[in-house]
Short mmCIF file of the N, C-alpha and C atoms (twelve columns), coordinates in Angstrom:
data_MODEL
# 
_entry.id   MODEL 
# 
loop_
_atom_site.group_PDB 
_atom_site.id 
_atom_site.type_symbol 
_atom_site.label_atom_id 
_atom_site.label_alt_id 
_atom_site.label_comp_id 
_atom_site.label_asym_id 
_atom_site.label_seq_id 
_atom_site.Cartn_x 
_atom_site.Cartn_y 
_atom_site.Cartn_z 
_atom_site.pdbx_PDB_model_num 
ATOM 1   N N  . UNK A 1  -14.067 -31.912 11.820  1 
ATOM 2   C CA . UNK A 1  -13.036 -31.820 10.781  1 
ATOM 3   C C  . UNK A 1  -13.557 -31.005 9.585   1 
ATOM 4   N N  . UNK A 2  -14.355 -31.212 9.178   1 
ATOM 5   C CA . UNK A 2  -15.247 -30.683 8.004   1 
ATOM 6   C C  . UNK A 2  -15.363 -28.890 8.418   1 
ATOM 7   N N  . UNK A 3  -15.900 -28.911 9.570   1 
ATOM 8   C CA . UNK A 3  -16.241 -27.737 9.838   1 
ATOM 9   C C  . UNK A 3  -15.193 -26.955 9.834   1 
ATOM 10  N N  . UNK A 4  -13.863 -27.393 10.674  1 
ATOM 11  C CA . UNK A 4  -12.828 -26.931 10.369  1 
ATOM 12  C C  . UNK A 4  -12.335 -26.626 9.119   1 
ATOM 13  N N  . UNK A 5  -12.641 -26.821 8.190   1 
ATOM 14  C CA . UNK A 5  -12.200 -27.156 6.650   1 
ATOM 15  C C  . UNK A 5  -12.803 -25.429 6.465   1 
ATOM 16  N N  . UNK A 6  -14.113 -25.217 6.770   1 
ATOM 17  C CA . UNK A 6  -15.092 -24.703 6.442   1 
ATOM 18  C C  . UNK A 6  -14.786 -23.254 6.787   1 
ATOM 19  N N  . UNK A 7  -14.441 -23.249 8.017   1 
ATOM 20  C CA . UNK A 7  -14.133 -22.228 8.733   1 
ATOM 21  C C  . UNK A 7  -13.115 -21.561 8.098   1 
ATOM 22  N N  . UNK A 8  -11.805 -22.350 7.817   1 
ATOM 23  C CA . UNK A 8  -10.461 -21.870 6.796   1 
ATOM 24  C C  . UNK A 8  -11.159 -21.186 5.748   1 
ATOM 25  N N  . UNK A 9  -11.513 -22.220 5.704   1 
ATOM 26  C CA . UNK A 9  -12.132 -21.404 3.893   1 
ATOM 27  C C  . UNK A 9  -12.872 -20.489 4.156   1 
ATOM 28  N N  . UNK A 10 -13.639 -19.883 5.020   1 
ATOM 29  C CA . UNK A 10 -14.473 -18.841 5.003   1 
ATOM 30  C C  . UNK A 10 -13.297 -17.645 5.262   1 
ATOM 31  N N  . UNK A 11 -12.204 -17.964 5.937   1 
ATOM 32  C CA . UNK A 11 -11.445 -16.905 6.686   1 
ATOM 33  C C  . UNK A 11 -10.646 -16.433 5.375   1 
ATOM 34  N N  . UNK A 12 -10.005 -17.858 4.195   1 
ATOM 35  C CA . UNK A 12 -9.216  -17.347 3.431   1 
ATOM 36  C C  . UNK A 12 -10.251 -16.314 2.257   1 
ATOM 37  N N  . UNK A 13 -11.462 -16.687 2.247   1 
ATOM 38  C CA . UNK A 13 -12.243 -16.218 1.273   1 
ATOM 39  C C  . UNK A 13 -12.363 -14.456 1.619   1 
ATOM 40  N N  . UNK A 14 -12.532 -14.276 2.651   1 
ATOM 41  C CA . UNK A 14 -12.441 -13.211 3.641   1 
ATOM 42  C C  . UNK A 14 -11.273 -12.294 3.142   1 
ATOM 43  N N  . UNK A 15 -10.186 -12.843 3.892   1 
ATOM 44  C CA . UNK A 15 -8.687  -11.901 3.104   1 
ATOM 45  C C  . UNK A 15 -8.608  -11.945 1.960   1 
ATOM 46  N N  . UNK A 16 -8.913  -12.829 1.086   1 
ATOM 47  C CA . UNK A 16 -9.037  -12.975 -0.340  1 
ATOM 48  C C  . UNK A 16 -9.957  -11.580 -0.922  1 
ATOM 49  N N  . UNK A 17 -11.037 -11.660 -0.022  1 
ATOM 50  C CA . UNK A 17 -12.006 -10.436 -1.434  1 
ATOM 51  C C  . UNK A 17 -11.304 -9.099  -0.206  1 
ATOM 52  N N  . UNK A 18 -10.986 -8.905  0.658   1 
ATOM 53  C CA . UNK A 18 -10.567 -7.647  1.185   1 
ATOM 54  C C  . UNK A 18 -9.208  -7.168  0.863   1 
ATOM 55  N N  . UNK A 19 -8.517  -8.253  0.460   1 
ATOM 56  C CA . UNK A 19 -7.240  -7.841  -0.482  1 
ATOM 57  C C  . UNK A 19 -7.979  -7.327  -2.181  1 
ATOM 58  N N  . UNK A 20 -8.408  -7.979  -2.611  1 
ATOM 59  C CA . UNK A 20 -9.194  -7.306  -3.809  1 
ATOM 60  C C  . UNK A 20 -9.836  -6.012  -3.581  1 
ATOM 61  N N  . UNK A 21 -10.512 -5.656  -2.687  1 
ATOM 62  C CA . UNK A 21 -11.272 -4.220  -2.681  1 
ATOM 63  C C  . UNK A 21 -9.854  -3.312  -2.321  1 
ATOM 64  N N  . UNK A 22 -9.169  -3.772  -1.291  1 
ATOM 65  C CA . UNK A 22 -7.776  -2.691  -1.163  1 
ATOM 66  C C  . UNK A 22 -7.359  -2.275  -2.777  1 
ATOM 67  N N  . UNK A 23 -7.107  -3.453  -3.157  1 
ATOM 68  C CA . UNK A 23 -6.760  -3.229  -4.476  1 
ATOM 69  C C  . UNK A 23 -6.832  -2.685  -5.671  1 
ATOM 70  N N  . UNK A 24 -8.060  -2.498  -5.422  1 
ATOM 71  C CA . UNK A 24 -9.484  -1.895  -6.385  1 
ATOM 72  C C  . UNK A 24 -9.730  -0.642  -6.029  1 
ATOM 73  N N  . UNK A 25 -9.650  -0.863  -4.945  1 
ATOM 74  C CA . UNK A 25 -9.786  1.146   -4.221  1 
ATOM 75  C C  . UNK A 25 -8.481  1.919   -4.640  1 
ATOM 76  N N  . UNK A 26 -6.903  1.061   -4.290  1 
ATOM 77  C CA . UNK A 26 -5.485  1.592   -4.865  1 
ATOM 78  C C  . UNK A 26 -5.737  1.805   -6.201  1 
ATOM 79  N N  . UNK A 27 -6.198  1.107   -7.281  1 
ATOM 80  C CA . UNK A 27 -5.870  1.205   -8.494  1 
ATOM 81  C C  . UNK A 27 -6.905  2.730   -8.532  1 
ATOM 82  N N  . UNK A 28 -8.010  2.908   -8.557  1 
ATOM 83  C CA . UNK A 28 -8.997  4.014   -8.701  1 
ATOM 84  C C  . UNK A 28 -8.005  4.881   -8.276  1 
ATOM 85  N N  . UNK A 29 -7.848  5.063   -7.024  1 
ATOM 86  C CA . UNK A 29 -6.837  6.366   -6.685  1 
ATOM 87  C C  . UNK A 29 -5.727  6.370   -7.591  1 
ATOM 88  N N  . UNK A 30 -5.023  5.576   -7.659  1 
ATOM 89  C CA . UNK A 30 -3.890  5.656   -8.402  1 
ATOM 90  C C  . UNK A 30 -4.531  6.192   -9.842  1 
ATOM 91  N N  . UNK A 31 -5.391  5.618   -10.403 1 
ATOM 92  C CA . UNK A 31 -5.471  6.423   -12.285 1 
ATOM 93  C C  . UNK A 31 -6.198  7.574   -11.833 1 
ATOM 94  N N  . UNK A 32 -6.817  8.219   -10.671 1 
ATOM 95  C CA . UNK A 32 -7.412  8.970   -10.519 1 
ATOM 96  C C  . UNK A 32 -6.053  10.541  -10.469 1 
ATOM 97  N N  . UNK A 33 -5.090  10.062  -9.937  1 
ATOM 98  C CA . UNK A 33 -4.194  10.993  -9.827  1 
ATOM 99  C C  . UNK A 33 -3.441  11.048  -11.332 1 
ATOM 100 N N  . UNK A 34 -3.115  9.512   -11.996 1 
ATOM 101 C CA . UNK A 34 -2.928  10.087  -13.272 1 
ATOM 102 C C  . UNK A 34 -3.869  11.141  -13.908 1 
ATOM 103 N N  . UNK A 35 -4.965  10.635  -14.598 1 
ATOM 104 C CA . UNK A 35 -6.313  11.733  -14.791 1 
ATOM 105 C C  . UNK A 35 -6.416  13.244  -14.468 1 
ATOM 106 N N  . UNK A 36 -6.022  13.042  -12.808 1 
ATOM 107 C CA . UNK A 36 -6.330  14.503  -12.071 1 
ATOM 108 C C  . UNK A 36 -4.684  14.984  -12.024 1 
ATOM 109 N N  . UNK A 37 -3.568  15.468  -12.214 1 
ATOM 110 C CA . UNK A 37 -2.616  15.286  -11.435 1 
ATOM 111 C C  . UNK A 37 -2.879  17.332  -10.555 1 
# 
């Protein structure tokens, strides 16, 4: 049970920071084209 617990949480932590770097990479491009147009 625990482990199961564990496992979720590793998976949501997972999509959690790889939605952040998408995010982080979009925003750079995005002010990068403001900046550069």
């Amino acid at each position: 049970m625990c482990r199961k617990l564990a496992e979720i949480d590793f998976q949501f932590t997972t999509v959690k920071n790889s939605n952040r770097m998408a995010l982080h990479a979009f925003s750079l491009g995005y002010s990068d084209r403001i900046l550069n147009p």
